[in-house]
Amino acid sequence: MGVLARAGSVPLERSYAGLTCKPDYDFLRPPEVGMVMVQGRADGNGKRFNLGEMTMTRCTVKLADGAVGHGYVAGRDKRHAELAAVFDALLQTDIQSRIMNEIIRPLAEAQKQRRSEKAEKTAATRVNFFTMVRGED
Amino acid sequence: MYVAVKGGEKAIDNAHKLLAEQRRGDTNVPELDVAQVREQLSLAVDRVMTEGSLYDRDLAALAVKQAQGDLVEAIFLLRAYRTTLPRLAVSSPIETSEMNVERRVSATFKDIPGGQVLGPTFDYTHRLLDFKLLADGEGTEPETAPEQSGPIPRVMNILTDEGLLDESRTDDENPVGDITRDPLLYPAERDVRLQNLARGDEGFLLALGYSSQRGFGDVHPFVGEIRMGEVAVSIVPEELGFEVEIGDITVSECEMVTRFRGSKEELPRFTRGYGLSFGYCERKVMAMSLVDRTLQARDMGEDLTSPANDEEFVLSHSDNVEAQGFVQHLKLPHYVDFQADLVMVRTMREKILAERDKAEKPKTEEAAA
């Protein structure tokens, strides 16, 4: 679900368009925009506190065969939450492994790639200290 | 007597139309896109999200555009919007120890596991205007180096391991204070204080932190660690009963370490202050961690001698939406209130002048006689 949440509606729409047979589904809960209160910890690992809220959209769908899928995605993109829920439901059907291999894995790979690129740029700003020896010997 | 003030409707409508024209500026210049604000004024967006208390880059960018770059006004817009949305969940506490670090520095130890990583920073720039930007110059491509794997350990652990710093206590049983739901009461616990400071005005906290460094307070701080980067946000939806990630957010974090003299019972040691914000708000989290420390004076049995130690003073005045509202309401019509003051001041003056007159009259009569 984390992969689907990070994907954004554009790649998910593309993946959905690529499905050979589109599933029939009903909304158990139509896409709904709301907020999540984000908590942090004092000193990074101590007592919890409320940092502030973030927007989130949630959606629940039920496929014709009864599989139920949930989408919880950061932001206000209703279509994103809907598609995330549909794929989550499809992951509970007999085409699970196909969805996993053809859609989820490539998305996860792309996300990992994006993180790596960022991390490589960050790594170039690592400081290497040279010790300056002062005075005699 | 109450005199109802009516009218001005047409003038208000026209003023808002004029405002819209002013926002647009010279129409020969292309209009600013919200995406441009989001991508190219990202630090303004970060501040608006932090103090507006709502993480949504698009909405914060829209607020900045709509407010013509007036960030406090943009924060007000975002705060107003957030009241229209239902709260669907509370996240699990974010794990900043597992951050995908984009910047991480310590001023207390040179050689730290994970190293000093500068990231995108204004530090060490010469603060010279870059006229290349004026001439529509494109930036250079950043360098890359092999990425470092695994989470970066917290610098403060070095001190806690040696017993020089108290372990922070966790408490996942008691409910967490929430100033968006319950009124702020004093004395305030640290969870409430940190929430207030996280939403608090950067300039106000900066000034208070600065005052404590200059001697209004007794803080001798060092930056234990500053980090900025992405963390995952997870919730546990009721209908699922297990944790799901809903995405990543960028946060900034600062841990400030200060000397504590100790007392008869306690050995000298270090204490800490904590700052956390949405986005990349380094100055804010540094100021916040200073003020978080000064506000712990009561808990540590220190003398409350300076404004930065006074939690009611700090927490009641940190919110710029409230502060600007109370200050700016003064420009709204106060005709009746002022009329009352005017009548009162005139009457008092007349009375005093009449009494003076009376006192002086006999003298002049005496002189004449």
Coordinates of C-alpha atoms in Angstrom, one line a residue:
Chain A
M1 CA 0.0 0.0 0.0
G2 CA 2.9 2.3 0.6
V3 CA 4.0 1.8 -3.0
L4 CA 0.6 2.7 -4.3
A5 CA 0.4 5.7 -2.0
R6 CA 3.7 7.1 -3.2
A7 CA 2.9 6.4 -6.9
G8 CA 0.6 9.3 -7.7
S9 CA -2.4 9.1 -10.0
V10 CA -0.5 9.5 -13.3
P11 CA 1.5 6.3 -13.2
L12 CA -1.4 4.4 -11.6
E13 CA -3.7 5.7 -14.4
R14 CA -1.2 4.4 -16.9
S15 CA -1.0 1.0 -15.2
Y16 CA -4.8 0.9 -15.0
A17 CA -5.1 1.6 -18.7
G18 CA -2.7 -1.3 -19.3
L19 CA -5.0 -3.8 -17.6
T20 CA -6.4 -6.2 -20.2
C21 CA -9.7 -6.6 -18.4
K22 CA -10.9 -3.7 -16.3
P23 CA -12.5 -4.9 -13.0
D24 CA -16.0 -4.0 -12.1
Y25 CA -16.2 -2.3 -8.8
D26 CA -18.5 -0.4 -6.4
F27 CA -17.5 2.2 -3.8
L28 CA -18.0 1.0 -0.3
R29 CA -16.6 4.5 0.6
P30 CA -16.3 7.0 -2.2
P31 CA -13.0 9.0 -2.3
E32 CA -13.0 11.4 0.7
V33 CA -10.5 14.1 1.4
G34 CA -9.6 14.7 5.0
M35 CA -6.6 15.1 7.3
V36 CA -4.2 13.1 9.3
M37 CA -2.7 14.6 12.5
V38 CA 1.0 13.9 12.2
Q39 CA 2.7 13.1 15.5
G40 CA 6.4 13.4 16.3
R41 CA 8.3 12.5 19.4
A42 CA 10.0 15.0 21.7
D43 CA 13.8 14.7 21.2
G44 CA 13.1 12.4 18.3
N45 CA 12.5 9.4 20.5
G46 CA 10.6 10.6 23.6
K47 CA 7.0 11.6 24.4
R48 CA 4.6 12.0 21.5
F49 CA 3.3 15.4 20.4
N50 CA 1.1 16.7 17.6
L51 CA 3.3 18.3 14.9
G52 CA 0.5 19.4 12.5
E53 CA -1.9 17.9 10.0
M54 CA -1.5 16.7 6.4
T55 CA -4.1 16.1 3.8
M56 CA -5.0 12.6 3.0
T57 CA -7.6 11.0 0.7
R58 CA -9.2 7.6 1.4
C59 CA -11.3 5.3 -0.6
T60 CA -12.7 1.8 -0.3
V61 CA -13.9 -0.3 -3.2
K62 CA -15.5 -3.8 -3.6
L63 CA -14.9 -5.8 -6.8
A64 CA -17.6 -7.8 -8.4
D65 CA -16.0 -11.0 -6.9
G66 CA -16.2 -9.6 -3.4
A67 CA -12.6 -8.5 -2.9
V68 CA -12.4 -5.3 -0.9
G69 CA -9.5 -2.8 -1.4
H70 CA -8.5 0.3 0.5
G71 CA -6.6 3.3 -0.7
Y72 CA -5.1 5.8 1.8
V73 CA -2.9 8.3 0.0
A74 CA -1.3 11.6 1.1
G75 CA -2.7 14.6 -0.7
R76 CA -6.1 15.5 -2.2
D77 CA -6.1 13.5 -5.4
K78 CA -9.3 11.5 -5.3
R79 CA -8.5 9.5 -8.4
H80 CA -5.2 8.4 -6.8
A81 CA -7.1 7.1 -3.7
E82 CA -9.6 5.3 -6.0
L83 CA -7.0 3.6 -8.1
A84 CA -4.9 2.7 -5.1
A85 CA -8.0 1.0 -3.6
V86 CA -8.7 -0.8 -6.9
F87 CA -5.2 -2.2 -7.1
D88 CA -5.3 -3.1 -3.4
A89 CA -8.4 -5.1 -4.1
L90 CA -6.9 -6.8 -7.2
L91 CA -4.0 -7.9 -5.0
Q92 CA -6.5 -10.0 -3.2
T93 CA -7.7 -11.8 -6.2
D94 CA -6.2 -14.6 -8.3
I95 CA -4.3 -12.2 -10.5
Q96 CA -2.4 -11.1 -7.5
S97 CA 1.0 -12.2 -8.7
R98 CA 0.5 -10.5 -12.1
I99 CA -0.4 -7.2 -10.5
M100 CA 2.5 -7.6 -8.1
N101 CA 5.1 -8.3 -10.9
E102 CA 3.8 -6.1 -13.6
I103 CA 2.6 -3.1 -11.6
I104 CA 3.7 -2.9 -8.0
R105 CA 7.3 -4.1 -8.4
P106 CA 8.1 -1.6 -11.3
L107 CA 6.6 1.2 -9.3
A108 CA 8.6 0.3 -6.2
E109 CA 11.7 0.1 -8.3
A110 CA 11.1 3.6 -9.8
Q111 CA 10.5 5.0 -6.3
K112 CA 13.7 3.4 -5.1
Q113 CA 15.5 4.8 -8.1
R114 CA 14.2 8.3 -7.3
R115 CA 15.4 8.0 -3.7
S116 CA 18.8 6.8 -4.8
E117 CA 19.3 9.7 -7.2
K118 CA 18.5 12.1 -4.4
A119 CA 20.8 10.2 -2.0
E120 CA 23.7 10.3 -4.5
K121 CA 23.4 14.1 -4.8
T122 CA 23.2 14.4 -1.0
A123 CA 26.3 12.1 -0.6
A124 CA 28.4 14.5 -2.7
T125 CA 27.9 17.2 0.0
R126 CA 29.5 15.0 2.7
V127 CA 32.3 16.9 4.4
N128 CA 35.7 15.3 4.5
F129 CA 37.8 16.9 7.2
F130 CA 41.6 17.5 6.9
T131 CA 43.4 17.8 10.2
M132 CA 45.6 20.9 10.2
V133 CA 48.6 20.3 12.3
R134 CA 49.9 23.5 13.8
G135 CA 53.1 24.4 15.5
E136 CA 56.4 22.5 15.6
D137 CA 56.4 18.8 14.8
Chain B
M1 CA -26.8 54.9 22.2
Y2 CA -25.8 52.3 19.6
V3 CA -25.4 53.6 16.1
A4 CA -25.4 50.8 13.5
V5 CA -22.9 51.4 10.8
K6 CA -24.1 50.3 7.4
G7 CA -22.8 50.8 3.9
G8 CA -19.5 50.3 2.3
E9 CA -20.5 47.2 0.5
K10 CA -19.8 48.6 -2.9
A11 CA -16.5 50.0 -1.8
I12 CA -15.5 46.6 -0.3
D13 CA -16.4 44.8 -3.6
N14 CA -14.4 47.3 -5.5
A15 CA -11.4 47.1 -3.1
H16 CA -11.3 43.4 -3.6
K17 CA -11.4 43.8 -7.4
L18 CA -8.5 46.2 -7.1
L19 CA -6.7 43.7 -4.9
A20 CA -7.1 41.1 -7.6
E21 CA -5.6 43.5 -10.1
Q22 CA -2.7 44.3 -7.8
R23 CA -2.0 40.6 -7.3
R24 CA -1.8 40.0 -11.0
G25 CA 0.6 42.9 -11.5
D26 CA 1.7 44.0 -14.9
T27 CA -0.2 41.8 -17.4
N28 CA 2.7 42.0 -19.9
V29 CA 4.5 39.7 -17.4
P30 CA 3.4 36.0 -17.6
E31 CA 1.2 35.0 -14.7
L32 CA 2.7 33.0 -11.9
D33 CA 1.7 29.4 -11.9
V34 CA 1.0 27.6 -8.5
A35 CA 3.3 24.9 -9.6
Q36 CA 6.1 27.5 -10.1
V37 CA 5.5 28.7 -6.5
R38 CA 5.6 25.1 -5.2
E39 CA 8.8 24.3 -7.0
Q40 CA 10.7 27.6 -7.0
L41 CA 9.6 29.2 -3.8
S42 CA 9.7 26.0 -1.9
L43 CA 11.0 27.5 1.4
A44 CA 8.1 29.9 1.5
V45 CA 5.8 26.9 0.9
D46 CA 7.5 25.1 3.8
R47 CA 7.0 27.9 6.2
V48 CA 3.4 28.3 5.3
M49 CA 2.8 24.6 5.8
T50 CA 4.6 24.5 9.2
E51 CA 2.9 27.6 10.7
G52 CA -0.4 26.9 8.8
S53 CA -0.2 23.5 10.4
L54 CA -1.2 21.6 7.3
Y55 CA 1.2 19.7 5.1
D56 CA 0.0 20.1 1.5
R57 CA 2.5 21.7 -0.9
D58 CA -0.1 22.6 -3.6
L59 CA -2.4 24.3 -1.1
A60 CA 0.4 26.2 0.6
A61 CA 1.7 27.3 -2.8
L62 CA -1.8 28.5 -3.8
A63 CA -2.0 30.4 -0.5
V64 CA 1.4 32.1 -1.2
K65 CA 0.2 33.1 -4.6
Q66 CA -3.2 34.3 -3.4
A67 CA -1.6 36.3 -0.5
Q68 CA 0.9 37.9 -3.0
G69 CA 3.8 36.5 -1.0
D70 CA 2.6 37.8 2.3
L71 CA 3.4 34.6 4.3
V72 CA 1.5 35.4 7.4
E73 CA -1.6 36.0 5.3
A74 CA -0.9 32.8 3.5
I75 CA -0.6 30.9 6.8
F76 CA -4.0 32.4 7.8
L77 CA -5.6 31.1 4.5
L78 CA -4.2 27.6 5.1
R79 CA -5.4 27.6 8.7
A80 CA -8.9 28.7 7.6
Y81 CA -8.9 25.9 5.0
R82 CA -7.9 23.2 7.4
T83 CA -10.9 23.9 9.5
T84 CA -13.1 22.7 6.6
L85 CA -11.6 19.2 6.5
P86 CA -12.4 16.3 8.8
R87 CA -9.6 14.6 10.7
L88 CA -9.6 11.0 9.5
A89 CA -6.7 9.6 11.5
V90 CA -3.8 10.3 13.8
S91 CA -0.5 9.1 12.5
S92 CA 2.0 6.8 14.2
P93 CA 4.8 9.0 15.5
I94 CA 7.2 9.7 12.6
E95 CA 10.6 8.1 13.0
T96 CA 13.1 10.8 12.3
S97 CA 15.9 8.3 13.1
E98 CA 15.0 6.5 9.9
M99 CA 14.9 9.7 7.8
N100 CA 16.2 9.6 4.2
V101 CA 18.6 12.3 5.2
E102 CA 19.2 15.2 2.8
R103 CA 21.1 17.3 5.3
R104 CA 22.6 16.4 8.6
V105 CA 25.2 18.4 10.6
S106 CA 26.4 18.4 14.1
A107 CA 28.3 21.3 15.8
T108 CA 29.3 19.2 18.8
F109 CA 31.2 16.3 17.3
K110 CA 33.3 16.5 14.1
D111 CA 33.5 12.8 13.4
I112 CA 30.1 11.3 13.8
P113 CA 28.8 8.0 12.4
G114 CA 27.1 8.9 9.1
G115 CA 29.3 12.0 8.7
Q116 CA 28.5 15.7 8.2
V117 CA 26.2 16.1 5.2
L118 CA 25.6 19.6 4.1
G119 CA 22.8 19.1 1.6
P120 CA 21.2 22.1 0.0
T121 CA 22.2 25.0 2.3
F122 CA 22.7 28.8 2.3
D123 CA 25.5 28.3 4.8
Y124 CA 29.0 29.2 3.3
T125 CA 27.4 31.2 0.5
H126 CA 28.7 34.7 0.4
R127 CA 25.3 36.3 0.3
L128 CA 26.1 38.1 -2.9
L129 CA 23.3 38.8 -5.3
D130 CA 23.5 36.4 -8.2
F131 CA 23.0 38.4 -11.3
K132 CA 22.9 35.3 -13.4
L133 CA 19.4 34.6 -12.0
L134 CA 18.4 38.1 -13.2
A135 CA 19.6 37.1 -16.7
D136 CA 17.5 34.0 -16.7
G137 CA 20.4 31.7 -16.1
E138 CA 19.9 28.0 -15.6
G139 CA 21.5 26.4 -12.6
T140 CA 24.3 23.8 -12.8
E141 CA 23.8 20.1 -12.4
P142 CA 24.7 18.9 -8.9
E143 CA 27.5 16.4 -8.4
T144 CA 26.8 12.9 -7.2
A145 CA 28.7 10.4 -5.1
P146 CA 28.0 6.8 -4.0
E147 CA 25.0 6.8 -1.7
Q148 CA 25.4 5.8 1.9
S149 CA 23.2 2.9 3.0
G150 CA 21.2 2.4 6.2
P151 CA 19.8 4.9 8.8
I152 CA 22.1 7.4 10.3
P153 CA 22.4 7.1 14.1
R154 CA 21.4 10.1 16.3
V155 CA 24.3 12.2 17.6
M156 CA 22.7 12.7 21.0
N157 CA 23.0 8.9 21.6
I158 CA 26.7 9.5 22.1
L159 CA 25.9 11.6 25.2
T160 CA 23.0 9.5 26.5
D161 CA 25.2 6.4 26.3
E162 CA 27.7 8.0 28.6
G163 CA 25.0 9.2 31.0
L164 CA 25.8 12.8 30.3
L165 CA 22.3 13.4 29.0
D166 CA 19.0 12.0 30.3
E167 CA 17.3 9.4 28.2
S168 CA 14.1 10.9 26.8
R169 CA 11.1 9.3 28.4
T170 CA 8.5 7.7 26.2
D171 CA 4.8 7.6 27.2
D172 CA 2.6 5.9 24.7
E173 CA -0.2 5.3 27.2
N174 CA -1.5 8.8 28.1
P175 CA -3.4 10.9 25.5
V176 CA -1.4 13.5 23.6
G177 CA -2.5 17.1 24.2
D178 CA -4.0 18.9 21.2
I179 CA -4.3 22.7 21.1
T180 CA -6.5 22.5 18.0
R181 CA -9.1 20.7 20.1
D182 CA -8.6 21.8 23.7
P183 CA -7.9 25.3 25.1
L184 CA -4.3 25.9 26.2
L185 CA -4.1 25.7 29.9
Y186 CA -1.2 26.5 32.2
P187 CA 1.1 25.0 33.4
A188 CA 1.4 23.4 29.9
E189 CA 3.0 20.0 29.4
R190 CA 5.8 19.5 26.9
D191 CA 3.6 17.9 24.3
V192 CA 1.4 20.9 24.3
R193 CA 4.3 23.3 24.3
L194 CA 6.0 21.6 21.3
Q195 CA 2.8 21.7 19.3
N196 CA 2.4 25.3 20.1
L197 CA 6.0 26.1 19.1
A198 CA 5.8 24.0 15.9
R199 CA 2.9 26.2 14.8
G200 CA 4.4 29.4 16.3
D201 CA 5.7 32.4 14.4
E202 CA 9.3 31.9 13.2
G203 CA 10.2 35.5 13.8
F204 CA 8.8 35.5 17.4
L205 CA 10.6 32.3 18.3
L206 CA 13.8 33.5 16.6
A207 CA 13.8 36.6 18.8
L208 CA 13.0 34.7 22.0
G209 CA 15.8 32.2 21.3
Y210 CA 18.2 35.0 20.5
S211 CA 17.2 36.8 23.8
S212 CA 18.0 33.6 25.8
Q213 CA 21.4 33.4 24.1
R214 CA 22.2 37.0 24.8
G215 CA 21.6 36.7 28.5
F216 CA 17.9 37.0 29.1
G217 CA 17.9 33.4 30.4
D218 CA 20.8 31.1 31.0
V219 CA 21.2 29.0 28.0
H220 CA 24.6 28.0 26.5
P221 CA 23.5 26.0 23.5
F222 CA 25.3 23.9 21.0
V223 CA 23.7 22.2 18.0
G224 CA 23.8 18.5 18.8
E225 CA 22.3 17.7 15.4
I226 CA 20.2 19.2 12.6
R227 CA 18.7 16.9 10.0
M228 CA 16.3 17.4 7.1
G229 CA 14.9 14.8 4.8
E230 CA 11.9 12.6 4.1
V231 CA 10.2 10.4 6.6
A232 CA 7.3 8.0 6.0
V233 CA 3.9 8.7 7.5
S234 CA 1.9 5.7 8.7
I235 CA -1.6 5.3 10.0
V236 CA -3.5 2.4 11.5
P237 CA -7.0 2.5 9.9
E238 CA -9.7 1.1 12.2
E239 CA -11.1 -1.1 9.5
L240 CA -7.7 -2.7 8.8
G241 CA -6.1 -2.9 12.3
F242 CA -2.6 -2.8 10.8
E243 CA -0.2 0.0 9.9
V244 CA -0.2 1.4 6.3
E245 CA 2.1 4.0 4.8
I246 CA 0.2 6.9 3.2
G247 CA 3.3 8.7 1.8
D248 CA 6.4 10.6 2.7
I249 CA 6.8 14.1 4.1
T250 CA 9.9 16.3 4.4
V251 CA 10.7 17.5 7.9
S252 CA 13.5 19.4 9.6
E253 CA 14.7 18.6 13.1
C254 CA 17.1 20.2 15.5
E255 CA 18.4 18.9 18.8
M256 CA 20.1 21.6 20.9
V257 CA 22.3 20.6 23.8
T258 CA 22.9 22.9 26.8
R259 CA 25.0 22.7 29.9
F260 CA 23.2 22.1 33.2
R261 CA 25.2 23.0 36.3
G262 CA 23.5 20.4 38.5
S263 CA 22.5 20.8 42.1
K264 CA 23.3 19.2 45.5
E265 CA 21.6 16.0 44.5
E266 CA 22.3 16.1 40.8
L267 CA 25.5 15.8 38.9
P268 CA 26.3 18.3 36.2
R269 CA 25.1 17.1 32.9
F270 CA 23.6 18.3 29.6
T271 CA 20.0 19.0 28.8
R272 CA 18.3 19.4 25.5
G273 CA 15.8 21.3 23.5
Y274 CA 13.9 20.0 20.5
G275 CA 12.6 21.5 17.3
L276 CA 10.6 19.9 14.5
S277 CA 8.9 21.4 11.5
F278 CA 7.3 20.4 8.2
G279 CA 9.5 21.0 5.1
Y280 CA 12.9 22.7 5.3
C281 CA 12.7 25.3 8.0
E282 CA 16.1 25.2 9.6
R283 CA 16.1 28.6 11.3
K284 CA 12.7 27.8 12.7
V285 CA 13.6 24.5 14.2
M286 CA 16.8 25.9 15.7
A287 CA 14.8 28.8 17.3
M288 CA 12.2 26.3 18.4
S289 CA 14.7 24.0 20.1
L290 CA 16.2 27.0 22.1
V291 CA 12.7 28.0 23.3
D292 CA 11.8 24.4 24.1
R293 CA 14.8 24.4 26.4
T294 CA 14.1 27.7 28.0
L295 CA 10.5 26.5 28.7
Q296 CA 11.8 23.5 30.5
A297 CA 13.2 25.7 33.3
R298 CA 10.2 25.0 35.5
D299 CA 10.6 21.3 35.1
M300 CA 14.2 21.5 36.0
G301 CA 13.7 23.7 39.0
E302 CA 15.6 26.7 37.5
D303 CA 14.8 30.3 38.3
L304 CA 12.3 31.7 35.9
T305 CA 14.0 35.0 35.2
S306 CA 13.5 35.9 31.6
P307 CA 10.6 36.3 29.1
A308 CA 11.8 33.1 27.3
N309 CA 11.3 31.2 30.5
D310 CA 7.7 32.4 30.9
E311 CA 5.5 29.8 29.3
E312 CA 2.3 31.8 29.4
F313 CA 4.1 34.8 27.8
V314 CA 5.7 32.6 25.1
L315 CA 2.8 30.2 24.3
S316 CA 0.1 32.9 24.4
H317 CA 1.9 35.1 21.9
S318 CA 3.6 32.7 19.6
D319 CA 0.7 32.2 17.1
N320 CA 0.9 34.8 14.3
V321 CA -2.7 34.2 13.1
E322 CA -4.0 35.1 16.5
A323 CA -1.5 37.9 17.0
Q324 CA -2.1 39.5 13.6
G325 CA -5.9 39.2 14.1
F326 CA -5.8 41.1 17.4
V327 CA -3.4 43.7 16.2
Q328 CA -5.1 44.2 12.8
H329 CA -8.7 44.3 14.2
L330 CA -7.7 47.8 15.4
K331 CA -8.1 49.1 11.9
L332 CA -11.7 48.0 11.6
P333 CA -14.4 50.7 12.4
H334 CA -14.2 51.6 16.1
Y335 CA -16.3 54.8 15.6
V336 CA -18.6 54.2 18.5
D337 CA -15.9 53.1 21.0
F338 CA -13.7 56.0 20.0
Q339 CA -16.7 58.4 20.3
A340 CA -17.1 57.3 23.9
D341 CA -13.4 57.9 24.6
L342 CA -13.6 61.3 22.9
V343 CA -16.6 62.4 25.0
M344 CA -14.9 61.2 28.1
V345 CA -11.6 62.9 27.4
R346 CA -13.3 66.2 26.4
T347 CA -15.5 66.1 29.6
M348 CA -12.5 65.5 31.8
R349 CA -10.5 68.3 30.2
E350 CA -13.4 70.7 30.6
K351 CA -13.8 69.8 34.2
I352 CA -10.2 70.3 35.0
L353 CA -10.0 73.5 33.0
A354 CA -13.1 74.8 34.8
E355 CA -11.5 74.0 38.2
R356 CA -8.3 75.7 37.3
D357 CA -10.2 78.7 36.1
K358 CA -12.0 78.9 39.4
A359 CA -8.8 78.6 41.4
E360 CA -7.1 81.4 39.3
K361 CA -10.0 83.8 39.3
P362 CA -9.8 84.8 43.0
K363 CA -6.0 85.5 42.5
T364 CA -6.6 87.9 39.6
E365 CA -9.4 89.6 41.6
E366 CA -7.0 90.0 44.5
A367 CA -4.3 91.5 42.2
A368 CA -6.8 93.9 40.7
A369 CA -7.9 95.0 44.2

